[in-house]
C-alpha cells in the first residue's frame, strides 16, 4: 500500500470518528469530557473485564511508589464522574478511552491497544428495565446507520449494508435455537440471519449451567431477573461484517448494577471482599447515580464503516513481524 493510500485511510478514519461522535452525542444527550489513561490500584475503579486480564502497572515516585494501573476500560470511573460533575438524569458523558490489554490474543479484530468511545448516562431507578435498555440500543443503532450513510455519501465505493432495524435476542434464546453450537458460533448464525443483533444477558449462567460469555461482577447488571428464565440488563451490539463474513462485536453495554445487584453478583463470583473498596462502598451507600453505559470500539466501527479486514488497517499498534509479513504479502497495509 502506498503512502498516499495510507494517508487517504487516515483521513477516512478521522471522518468516521467525527461523524459518529456527533451522532452518538446527539442521540444520547452526552457531553464530551476528559478521561485518565491510568488510575491508582486498590480503589476498585479499574475494570476486570472477564476477571483474568492483567493490567499494565507501574509505581508512582511522587506518591511514595504507590502503584497505578493502565485502565482496561472506564466503566466504573465514568459512574463516579457522573456524580462529581453533577450530571442530571437524562444526560451523560462521552470520552475517548485509550487502554492497553497485553493479555489479548492477536487476531484480525484484536490488538493490545484499545480505543473506545466510552459513555455513561444518568438514569432513574424506574428506567432500570429491558424496555429502556432496548430504546437506548436503538438510538445507538440510529447513530451507526447515519454514520454509514454519511460514509457512503463521502466514499462512493462503500455500499450501505446495515438493516433498517436491529434485532433483539436473548442469549438463552440462542442456546435453545442452537444447542450444539459454541457461543461464538451461535452469534455467527444469528447475526448472519439478521444483519444486526443486540444480544441480551451476557454474564449469568444460562439453562445449561454456563454463561454465554464472561462479565465482571461490578459494572453491568447481568443477574436481575427480567422474565421467567431470563436474566440480565446488558448485552452486546453485533453486526455482520461484509468483508470478514462473520459476526462482529462493536459494543458491550448495559444498565449498571444497583446496590442489590452488586451484592448479588459479588457473591456469585466469590468477590465479597470488594465491598470494602472505595467504588463499591460508595455504591452500597447510594452515593453514586443509577446509570447505563458502555464502550463502543472506535477501531471496530472504523473497520466496519471502511470495510477493512484487519484492525491494524485502522489503528497503530504492535504486531509480530510474522503478521506484518503475512499481511504485506496479501497487499494489506498496516498503519
mmCIF file of C-alpha atoms in Angstrom:
data_model
loop_
_atom_site.group_PDB
_atom_site.id
_atom_site.type_symbol
_atom_site.label_atom_id
_atom_site.label_comp_id
_atom_site.label_asym_id
_atom_site.label_seq_id
_atom_site.Cartn_x
_atom_site.Cartn_y
_atom_site.Cartn_z
ATOM 1 C CA UNK A 1 0.000 0.000 0.000
ATOM 2 C CA UNK A 2 1.386 3.421 -0.963
ATOM 3 C CA UNK A 3 1.890 6.340 1.392
ATOM 4 C CA UNK A 4 -0.885 8.193 -0.445
ATOM 5 C CA UNK A 5 -3.296 5.298 0.149
ATOM 6 C CA UNK A 6 -2.372 5.180 3.833
ATOM 7 C CA UNK A 7 -2.984 8.909 4.141
ATOM 8 C CA UNK A 8 -6.382 8.530 2.470
ATOM 9 C CA UNK A 9 -7.251 5.826 5.007
ATOM 10 C CA UNK A 10 -6.201 8.112 7.871
ATOM 11 C CA UNK A 11 -8.468 10.862 6.532
ATOM 12 C CA UNK A 12 -11.374 8.412 6.253
ATOM 13 C CA UNK A 13 -10.799 7.239 9.835
ATOM 14 C CA UNK A 14 -10.989 10.855 11.006
ATOM 15 C CA UNK A 15 -14.218 11.342 9.051
ATOM 16 C CA UNK A 16 -15.870 8.267 10.603
ATOM 17 C CA UNK A 17 -14.874 9.266 14.130
ATOM 18 C CA UNK A 18 -16.058 12.850 13.696
ATOM 19 C CA UNK A 19 -19.480 11.840 12.339
ATOM 20 C CA UNK A 20 -20.155 9.064 14.838
ATOM 21 C CA UNK A 21 -19.069 11.160 17.827
ATOM 22 C CA UNK A 22 -21.507 13.882 16.798
ATOM 23 C CA UNK A 23 -24.374 11.462 16.135
ATOM 24 C CA UNK A 24 -23.885 9.457 19.345
ATOM 25 C CA UNK A 25 -23.710 12.611 21.470
ATOM 26 C CA UNK A 26 -26.944 13.918 19.957
ATOM 27 C CA UNK A 27 -28.797 10.610 20.263
ATOM 28 C CA UNK A 28 -27.919 10.052 23.937
ATOM 29 C CA UNK A 29 -27.505 13.654 25.130
ATOM 30 C CA UNK A 30 -23.836 13.255 26.021
ATOM 31 C CA UNK A 31 -21.209 15.891 26.867
ATOM 32 C CA UNK A 32 -17.567 15.300 25.911
ATOM 33 C CA UNK A 33 -15.192 15.043 28.912
ATOM 34 C CA UNK A 34 -11.542 14.215 29.555
ATOM 35 C CA UNK A 35 -10.507 10.861 30.994
ATOM 36 C CA UNK A 36 -7.450 9.153 32.558
ATOM 37 C CA UNK A 37 -5.047 6.700 30.966
ATOM 38 C CA UNK A 38 -4.220 5.246 34.394
ATOM 39 C CA UNK A 39 -5.806 5.030 37.854
ATOM 40 C CA UNK A 40 -4.469 4.128 41.288
ATOM 41 C CA UNK A 41 -4.524 0.454 42.118
ATOM 42 C CA UNK A 42 -6.613 -0.805 45.023
ATOM 43 C CA UNK A 43 -9.540 1.586 44.566
ATOM 44 C CA UNK A 44 -11.796 -0.756 42.612
ATOM 45 C CA UNK A 45 -12.055 1.773 39.780
ATOM 46 C CA UNK A 46 -10.279 -0.224 37.064
ATOM 47 C CA UNK A 47 -12.380 -2.826 35.274
ATOM 48 C CA UNK A 48 -11.796 -6.555 35.471
ATOM 49 C CA UNK A 49 -13.416 -7.388 32.117
ATOM 50 C CA UNK A 50 -13.569 -11.202 32.267
ATOM 51 C CA UNK A 51 -11.667 -11.241 35.553
ATOM 52 C CA UNK A 52 -8.425 -12.768 34.259
ATOM 53 C CA UNK A 53 -6.751 -9.963 32.296
ATOM 54 C CA UNK A 54 -3.627 -8.455 33.859
ATOM 55 C CA UNK A 55 -3.419 -4.660 33.864
ATOM 56 C CA UNK A 56 -0.228 -2.831 32.991
ATOM 57 C CA UNK A 57 1.071 -1.404 36.264
ATOM 58 C CA UNK A 58 3.804 0.911 37.456
ATOM 59 C CA UNK A 59 4.956 2.652 40.680
ATOM 60 C CA UNK A 60 4.485 6.413 41.015
ATOM 61 C CA UNK A 61 7.589 8.008 42.530
ATOM 62 C CA UNK A 62 5.806 11.173 43.737
ATOM 63 C CA UNK A 63 3.218 9.048 45.594
ATOM 64 C CA UNK A 64 5.757 7.051 47.613
ATOM 65 C CA UNK A 65 5.888 4.324 44.974
ATOM 66 C CA UNK A 66 2.142 3.695 45.184
ATOM 67 C CA UNK A 67 1.113 1.520 42.273
ATOM 68 C CA UNK A 68 -1.010 2.748 39.353
ATOM 69 C CA UNK A 69 -2.541 0.673 36.563
ATOM 70 C CA UNK A 70 -3.345 1.498 32.945
ATOM 71 C CA UNK A 71 -7.101 1.289 32.506
ATOM 72 C CA UNK A 72 -8.827 -1.677 30.872
ATOM 73 C CA UNK A 73 -11.908 0.479 30.364
ATOM 74 C CA UNK A 74 -13.664 3.253 32.255
ATOM 75 C CA UNK A 75 -16.990 1.653 33.225
ATOM 76 C CA UNK A 76 -16.718 2.407 36.935
ATOM 77 C CA UNK A 77 -14.706 5.638 36.583
ATOM 78 C CA UNK A 78 -17.467 7.134 34.413
ATOM 79 C CA UNK A 79 -20.118 6.479 37.040
ATOM 80 C CA UNK A 80 -18.069 8.283 39.667
ATOM 81 C CA UNK A 81 -17.529 11.121 37.199
ATOM 82 C CA UNK A 82 -21.281 11.480 36.632
ATOM 83 C CA UNK A 83 -21.626 12.191 40.339
ATOM 84 C CA UNK A 84 -18.608 14.522 40.516
ATOM 85 C CA UNK A 85 -19.840 16.623 37.588
ATOM 86 C CA UNK A 86 -23.425 16.734 38.855
ATOM 87 C CA UNK A 87 -24.823 15.481 35.554
ATOM 88 C CA UNK A 88 -28.607 15.320 35.821
ATOM 89 C CA UNK A 89 -30.797 12.365 34.909
ATOM 90 C CA UNK A 90 -31.376 12.101 31.164
ATOM 91 C CA UNK A 91 -27.902 13.324 30.266
ATOM 92 C CA UNK A 92 -24.477 11.745 30.262
ATOM 93 C CA UNK A 93 -20.812 11.933 29.371
ATOM 94 C CA UNK A 94 -18.667 10.719 26.490
ATOM 95 C CA UNK A 95 -14.925 10.275 26.465
ATOM 96 C CA UNK A 96 -12.149 8.892 24.270
ATOM 97 C CA UNK A 97 -10.783 5.906 26.159
ATOM 98 C CA UNK A 98 -7.304 4.597 25.418
ATOM 99 C CA UNK A 99 -6.244 1.347 27.066
ATOM 100 C CA UNK A 100 -3.651 -1.417 26.979
ATOM 101 C CA UNK A 101 -4.689 -5.050 27.271
ATOM 102 C CA UNK A 102 -1.468 -7.083 26.977
ATOM 103 C CA UNK A 103 -3.270 -10.395 27.525
ATOM 104 C CA UNK A 104 -5.298 -10.045 24.317
ATOM 105 C CA UNK A 105 -4.560 -12.694 21.702
ATOM 106 C CA UNK A 106 -3.705 -11.205 18.316
ATOM 107 C CA UNK A 107 -6.331 -11.638 15.606
ATOM 108 C CA UNK A 108 -7.739 -9.601 12.709
ATOM 109 C CA UNK A 109 -10.065 -7.918 15.237
ATOM 110 C CA UNK A 110 -7.900 -7.904 18.391
ATOM 111 C CA UNK A 111 -4.918 -5.771 19.345
ATOM 112 C CA UNK A 112 -3.210 -5.000 22.642
ATOM 113 C CA UNK A 113 -4.192 -1.355 22.063
ATOM 114 C CA UNK A 114 -7.840 -0.497 22.690
ATOM 115 C CA UNK A 115 -9.647 2.702 21.728
ATOM 116 C CA UNK A 116 -13.296 3.228 22.615
ATOM 117 C CA UNK A 117 -15.999 5.794 22.804
ATOM 118 C CA UNK A 118 -16.748 5.273 26.490
ATOM 119 C CA UNK A 119 -20.111 6.735 27.508
ATOM 120 C CA UNK A 120 -22.265 6.799 30.637
ATOM 121 C CA UNK A 121 -25.740 8.255 31.190
ATOM 122 C CA UNK A 122 -27.527 9.133 34.420
ATOM 123 C CA UNK A 123 -30.898 7.361 34.646
ATOM 124 C CA UNK A 124 -33.667 6.962 37.212
ATOM 125 C CA UNK A 125 -34.300 3.778 39.180
ATOM 126 C CA UNK A 126 -37.545 3.352 37.237
ATOM 127 C CA UNK A 127 -35.576 3.162 33.982
ATOM 128 C CA UNK A 128 -33.727 0.016 35.016
ATOM 129 C CA UNK A 129 -35.840 -2.075 32.634
ATOM 130 C CA UNK A 130 -35.338 -4.152 29.468
ATOM 131 C CA UNK A 131 -37.511 -1.654 27.591
ATOM 132 C CA UNK A 132 -35.238 1.275 28.438
ATOM 133 C CA UNK A 133 -32.165 -0.789 27.562
ATOM 134 C CA UNK A 134 -33.629 -1.596 24.137
ATOM 135 C CA UNK A 135 -34.654 2.021 23.483
ATOM 136 C CA UNK A 136 -31.075 3.124 24.211
ATOM 137 C CA UNK A 137 -29.655 0.478 21.887
ATOM 138 C CA UNK A 138 -31.968 1.689 19.113
ATOM 139 C CA UNK A 139 -30.589 5.216 19.492
ATOM 140 C CA UNK A 140 -27.018 3.943 19.217
ATOM 141 C CA UNK A 141 -28.002 1.910 16.178
ATOM 142 C CA UNK A 142 -29.513 5.016 14.584
ATOM 143 C CA UNK A 143 -26.149 6.745 15.075
ATOM 144 C CA UNK A 144 -24.406 3.811 13.372
ATOM 145 C CA UNK A 145 -26.837 3.869 10.429
ATOM 146 C CA UNK A 146 -26.470 7.629 9.964
ATOM 147 C CA UNK A 147 -22.690 7.298 10.059
ATOM 148 C CA UNK A 148 -22.750 4.538 7.449
ATOM 149 C CA UNK A 149 -24.957 6.656 5.184
ATOM 150 C CA UNK A 150 -22.604 9.638 5.522
ATOM 151 C CA UNK A 151 -19.556 7.464 4.821
ATOM 152 C CA UNK A 152 -21.244 6.005 1.709
ATOM 153 C CA UNK A 153 -22.017 9.534 0.520
ATOM 154 C CA UNK A 154 -18.418 10.652 1.032
ATOM 155 C CA UNK A 155 -16.826 7.451 -0.307
ATOM 156 C CA UNK A 156 -18.952 6.015 -3.178
ATOM 157 C CA UNK A 157 -17.083 2.693 -3.096
ATOM 158 C CA UNK A 158 -18.849 1.967 0.227
ATOM 159 C CA UNK A 159 -22.331 0.454 -0.104
ATOM 160 C CA UNK A 160 -24.608 0.595 2.988
ATOM 161 C CA UNK A 161 -25.399 -2.850 4.417
ATOM 162 C CA UNK A 162 -26.959 -2.204 7.840
ATOM 163 C CA UNK A 163 -30.582 -3.398 8.041
ATOM 164 C CA UNK A 164 -33.369 -0.923 8.823
ATOM 165 C CA UNK A 165 -33.586 -2.080 12.432
ATOM 166 C CA UNK A 166 -31.577 -4.064 14.963
ATOM 167 C CA UNK A 167 -32.908 -7.418 16.207
ATOM 168 C CA UNK A 168 -33.097 -8.113 19.944
ATOM 169 C CA UNK A 169 -32.291 -11.655 21.086
ATOM 170 C CA UNK A 170 -31.526 -13.130 24.500
ATOM 171 C CA UNK A 171 -28.564 -15.447 24.992
ATOM 172 C CA UNK A 172 -30.997 -18.059 26.352
ATOM 173 C CA UNK A 173 -32.961 -17.946 23.090
ATOM 174 C CA UNK A 174 -29.784 -18.545 21.100
ATOM 175 C CA UNK A 175 -28.884 -21.506 23.310
ATOM 176 C CA UNK A 176 -32.305 -23.065 22.711
ATOM 177 C CA UNK A 177 -32.126 -22.406 18.966
ATOM 178 C CA UNK A 178 -28.551 -23.662 18.522
ATOM 179 C CA UNK A 179 -27.917 -26.094 21.428
ATOM 180 C CA UNK A 180 -24.976 -27.849 19.730
ATOM 181 C CA UNK A 181 -23.060 -24.700 18.778
ATOM 182 C CA UNK A 182 -20.473 -22.767 20.790
ATOM 183 C CA UNK A 183 -21.384 -19.232 21.954
ATOM 184 C CA UNK A 184 -19.434 -17.611 19.094
ATOM 185 C CA UNK A 185 -20.990 -19.997 16.582
ATOM 186 C CA UNK A 186 -24.448 -19.055 17.900
ATOM 187 C CA UNK A 187 -23.644 -15.373 17.456
ATOM 188 C CA UNK A 188 -22.391 -16.014 13.932
ATOM 189 C CA UNK A 189 -25.567 -17.864 12.936
ATOM 190 C CA UNK A 190 -27.904 -15.227 14.394
ATOM 191 C CA UNK A 191 -26.088 -12.196 13.006
ATOM 192 C CA UNK A 192 -25.718 -13.789 9.578
ATOM 193 C CA UNK A 193 -29.511 -14.155 9.523
ATOM 194 C CA UNK A 194 -30.432 -10.707 10.872
ATOM 195 C CA UNK A 195 -27.513 -8.426 9.925
ATOM 196 C CA UNK A 196 -27.537 -6.570 13.254
ATOM 197 C CA UNK A 197 -28.297 -8.073 16.684
ATOM 198 C CA UNK A 198 -28.317 -6.872 20.256
ATOM 199 C CA UNK A 199 -27.583 -9.973 22.314
ATOM 200 C CA UNK A 200 -29.004 -9.620 25.831
ATOM 201 C CA UNK A 201 -27.902 -11.394 29.001
ATOM 202 C CA UNK A 202 -24.100 -11.709 28.969
ATOM 203 C CA UNK A 203 -22.624 -12.951 32.246
ATOM 204 C CA UNK A 204 -25.216 -15.030 34.092
ATOM 205 C CA UNK A 205 -25.441 -18.791 33.797
ATOM 206 C CA UNK A 206 -27.896 -19.980 31.144
ATOM 207 C CA UNK A 207 -30.146 -23.030 31.450
ATOM 208 C CA UNK A 208 -27.261 -25.415 30.630
ATOM 209 C CA UNK A 209 -25.222 -24.073 33.564
ATOM 210 C CA UNK A 210 -22.716 -21.861 31.736
ATOM 211 C CA UNK A 211 -22.740 -18.157 30.815
ATOM 212 C CA UNK A 212 -22.730 -17.076 27.183
ATOM 213 C CA UNK A 213 -19.591 -15.059 27.953
ATOM 214 C CA UNK A 214 -17.838 -13.583 30.970
ATOM 215 C CA UNK A 215 -18.558 -10.225 32.586
ATOM 216 C CA UNK A 216 -17.081 -8.592 35.675
ATOM 217 C CA UNK A 217 -19.477 -8.547 38.654
ATOM 218 C CA UNK A 218 -19.361 -4.847 39.453
ATOM 219 C CA UNK A 219 -20.462 -2.775 36.470
ATOM 220 C CA UNK A 220 -23.112 -4.337 34.153
ATOM 221 C CA UNK A 221 -26.236 -5.819 35.752
ATOM 222 C CA UNK A 222 -26.316 -9.343 34.308
ATOM 223 C CA UNK A 223 -28.219 -11.029 37.127
ATOM 224 C CA UNK A 224 -31.562 -9.200 37.521
ATOM 225 C CA UNK A 225 -34.461 -11.446 36.520
ATOM 226 C CA UNK A 226 -36.435 -9.838 33.703
ATOM 227 C CA UNK A 227 -38.801 -12.695 32.800
ATOM 228 C CA UNK A 228 -39.204 -16.370 33.601
ATOM 229 C CA UNK A 229 -35.878 -17.972 32.741
ATOM 230 C CA UNK A 230 -34.290 -14.708 31.583
ATOM 231 C CA UNK A 231 -31.738 -12.568 33.384
ATOM 232 C CA UNK A 232 -29.676 -9.554 32.523
ATOM 233 C CA UNK A 233 -29.943 -5.852 31.675
ATOM 234 C CA UNK A 234 -26.871 -5.814 29.469
ATOM 235 C CA UNK A 235 -25.650 -7.053 26.119
ATOM 236 C CA UNK A 236 -23.513 -6.705 23.003
ATOM 237 C CA UNK A 237 -24.163 -4.949 19.685
ATOM 238 C CA UNK A 238 -23.187 -7.360 16.903
ATOM 239 C CA UNK A 239 -23.038 -6.523 13.187
ATOM 240 C CA UNK A 240 -22.426 -8.714 10.142
ATOM 241 C CA UNK A 241 -19.055 -7.657 8.707
ATOM 242 C CA UNK A 242 -19.284 -7.790 4.896
ATOM 243 C CA UNK A 243 -15.532 -8.324 4.396
ATOM 244 C CA UNK A 244 -14.819 -10.774 7.202
ATOM 245 C CA UNK A 245 -18.166 -12.523 6.645
ATOM 246 C CA UNK A 246 -18.665 -13.045 10.348
ATOM 247 C CA UNK A 247 -20.390 -11.658 13.418
ATOM 248 C CA UNK A 248 -18.578 -8.523 14.543
ATOM 249 C CA UNK A 249 -18.939 -7.035 18.042
ATOM 250 C CA UNK A 250 -18.777 -3.231 18.129
ATOM 251 C CA UNK A 251 -20.107 -2.541 21.627
ATOM 252 C CA UNK A 252 -20.544 -4.026 25.079
ATOM 253 C CA UNK A 253 -23.007 -2.098 27.246
ATOM 254 C CA UNK A 254 -25.716 -2.285 29.836
ATOM 255 C CA UNK A 255 -27.665 -0.852 32.707
ATOM 256 C CA UNK A 256 -25.237 -0.750 35.607
ATOM 257 C CA UNK A 257 -25.591 -2.582 38.906
ATOM 258 C CA UNK A 258 -27.574 -1.027 41.730
ATOM 259 C CA UNK A 259 -26.548 -1.954 45.263
ATOM 260 C CA UNK A 260 -28.735 -5.062 45.280
ATOM 261 C CA UNK A 261 -27.330 -6.401 42.005
ATOM 262 C CA UNK A 262 -23.792 -5.567 43.148
ATOM 263 C CA UNK A 263 -24.117 -7.613 46.342
ATOM 264 C CA UNK A 264 -25.702 -10.487 44.432
ATOM 265 C CA UNK A 265 -23.079 -10.559 41.685
ATOM 266 C CA UNK A 266 -20.114 -10.211 44.034
ATOM 267 C CA UNK A 267 -21.471 -13.232 45.924
ATOM 268 C CA UNK A 268 -21.961 -15.211 42.705
ATOM 269 C CA UNK A 269 -18.324 -14.547 41.767
ATOM 270 C CA UNK A 270 -16.943 -15.002 45.298
ATOM 271 C CA UNK A 271 -15.708 -11.393 45.393
ATOM 272 C CA UNK A 272 -17.480 -10.106 48.528
ATOM 273 C CA UNK A 273 -14.214 -8.592 49.761
ATOM 274 C CA UNK A 274 -14.557 -5.897 47.076
ATOM 275 C CA UNK A 275 -17.389 -4.318 49.052
ATOM 276 C CA UNK A 276 -14.696 -2.569 51.124
ATOM 277 C CA UNK A 277 -13.137 -0.853 48.110
ATOM 278 C CA UNK A 278 -13.822 2.847 47.529
ATOM 279 C CA UNK A 279 -16.052 2.491 44.450
ATOM 280 C CA UNK A 280 -18.080 -0.379 45.830
ATOM 281 C CA UNK A 281 -18.623 1.123 49.280
ATOM 282 C CA UNK A 282 -19.845 4.381 47.707
ATOM 283 C CA UNK A 283 -22.309 2.488 45.534
ATOM 284 C CA UNK A 284 -23.577 0.485 48.509
ATOM 285 C CA UNK A 285 -24.160 3.777 50.383
ATOM 286 C CA UNK A 286 -26.247 5.155 47.463
ATOM 287 C CA UNK A 287 -23.636 7.852 46.804
ATOM 288 C CA UNK A 288 -23.437 7.170 43.056
ATOM 289 C CA UNK A 289 -26.163 7.720 40.428
ATOM 290 C CA UNK A 290 -28.037 4.953 38.650
ATOM 291 C CA UNK A 291 -26.661 4.730 35.129
ATOM 292 C CA UNK A 292 -26.467 2.991 31.782
ATOM 293 C CA UNK A 293 -23.294 2.934 29.771
ATOM 294 C CA UNK A 294 -20.844 1.092 27.612
ATOM 295 C CA UNK A 295 -17.896 1.129 25.303
ATOM 296 C CA UNK A 296 -18.069 1.355 21.521
ATOM 297 C CA UNK A 297 -14.881 0.319 19.760
ATOM 298 C CA UNK A 298 -13.501 3.162 17.672
ATOM 299 C CA UNK A 299 -11.252 0.927 15.601
ATOM 300 C CA UNK A 300 -14.044 -1.656 15.316
ATOM 301 C CA UNK A 301 -16.506 0.943 13.996
ATOM 302 C CA UNK A 302 -13.880 2.236 11.550
ATOM 303 C CA UNK A 303 -13.168 -1.316 10.377
ATOM 304 C CA UNK A 304 -16.857 -1.827 9.691
ATOM 305 C CA UNK A 305 -17.581 1.534 8.093
ATOM 306 C CA UNK A 306 -14.497 1.465 5.843
ATOM 307 C CA UNK A 307 -14.818 -2.265 5.078
ATOM 308 C CA UNK A 308 -11.395 -3.182 6.429
ATOM 309 C CA UNK A 309 -10.495 -6.784 7.187
ATOM 310 C CA UNK A 310 -7.808 -6.189 9.830
ATOM 311 C CA UNK A 311 -7.800 -3.880 12.832
ATOM 312 C CA UNK A 312 -4.220 -2.892 12.059
ATOM 313 C CA UNK A 313 -5.546 -1.088 8.980
ATOM 314 C CA UNK A 314 -7.307 1.470 11.191
ATOM 315 C CA UNK A 315 -5.066 1.778 14.271
ATOM 316 C CA UNK A 316 -1.369 1.882 15.097
ATOM 317 C CA UNK A 317 -0.322 -0.963 17.390
ATOM 318 C CA UNK A 318 2.441 -3.525 17.986
ATOM 319 C CA UNK A 319 2.369 -6.561 15.702
ATOM 320 C CA UNK A 320 4.554 -9.669 15.393
ATOM 321 C CA UNK A 321 6.847 -9.489 12.401
ATOM 322 C CA UNK A 322 5.258 -12.657 11.004
ATOM 323 C CA UNK A 323 1.867 -10.935 10.957
ATOM 324 C CA UNK A 324 3.314 -7.891 9.188
ATOM 325 C CA UNK A 325 4.959 -10.059 6.549
ATOM 326 C CA UNK A 326 1.815 -12.143 6.004
ATOM 327 C CA UNK A 327 -0.402 -9.096 5.575
ATOM 328 C CA UNK A 328 2.112 -7.301 3.374
ATOM 329 C CA UNK A 329 2.156 -10.355 1.121
ATOM 330 C CA UNK A 330 -1.630 -10.108 0.859
ATOM 331 C CA UNK A 331 -1.442 -6.411 -0.006
ATOM 332 C CA UNK A 332 -2.804 -5.283 3.376
ATOM 333 C CA UNK A 333 -1.110 -2.170 4.711
ATOM 334 C CA UNK A 334 -0.902 -1.714 8.495
ATOM 335 C CA UNK A 335 -0.867 1.849 9.788
#
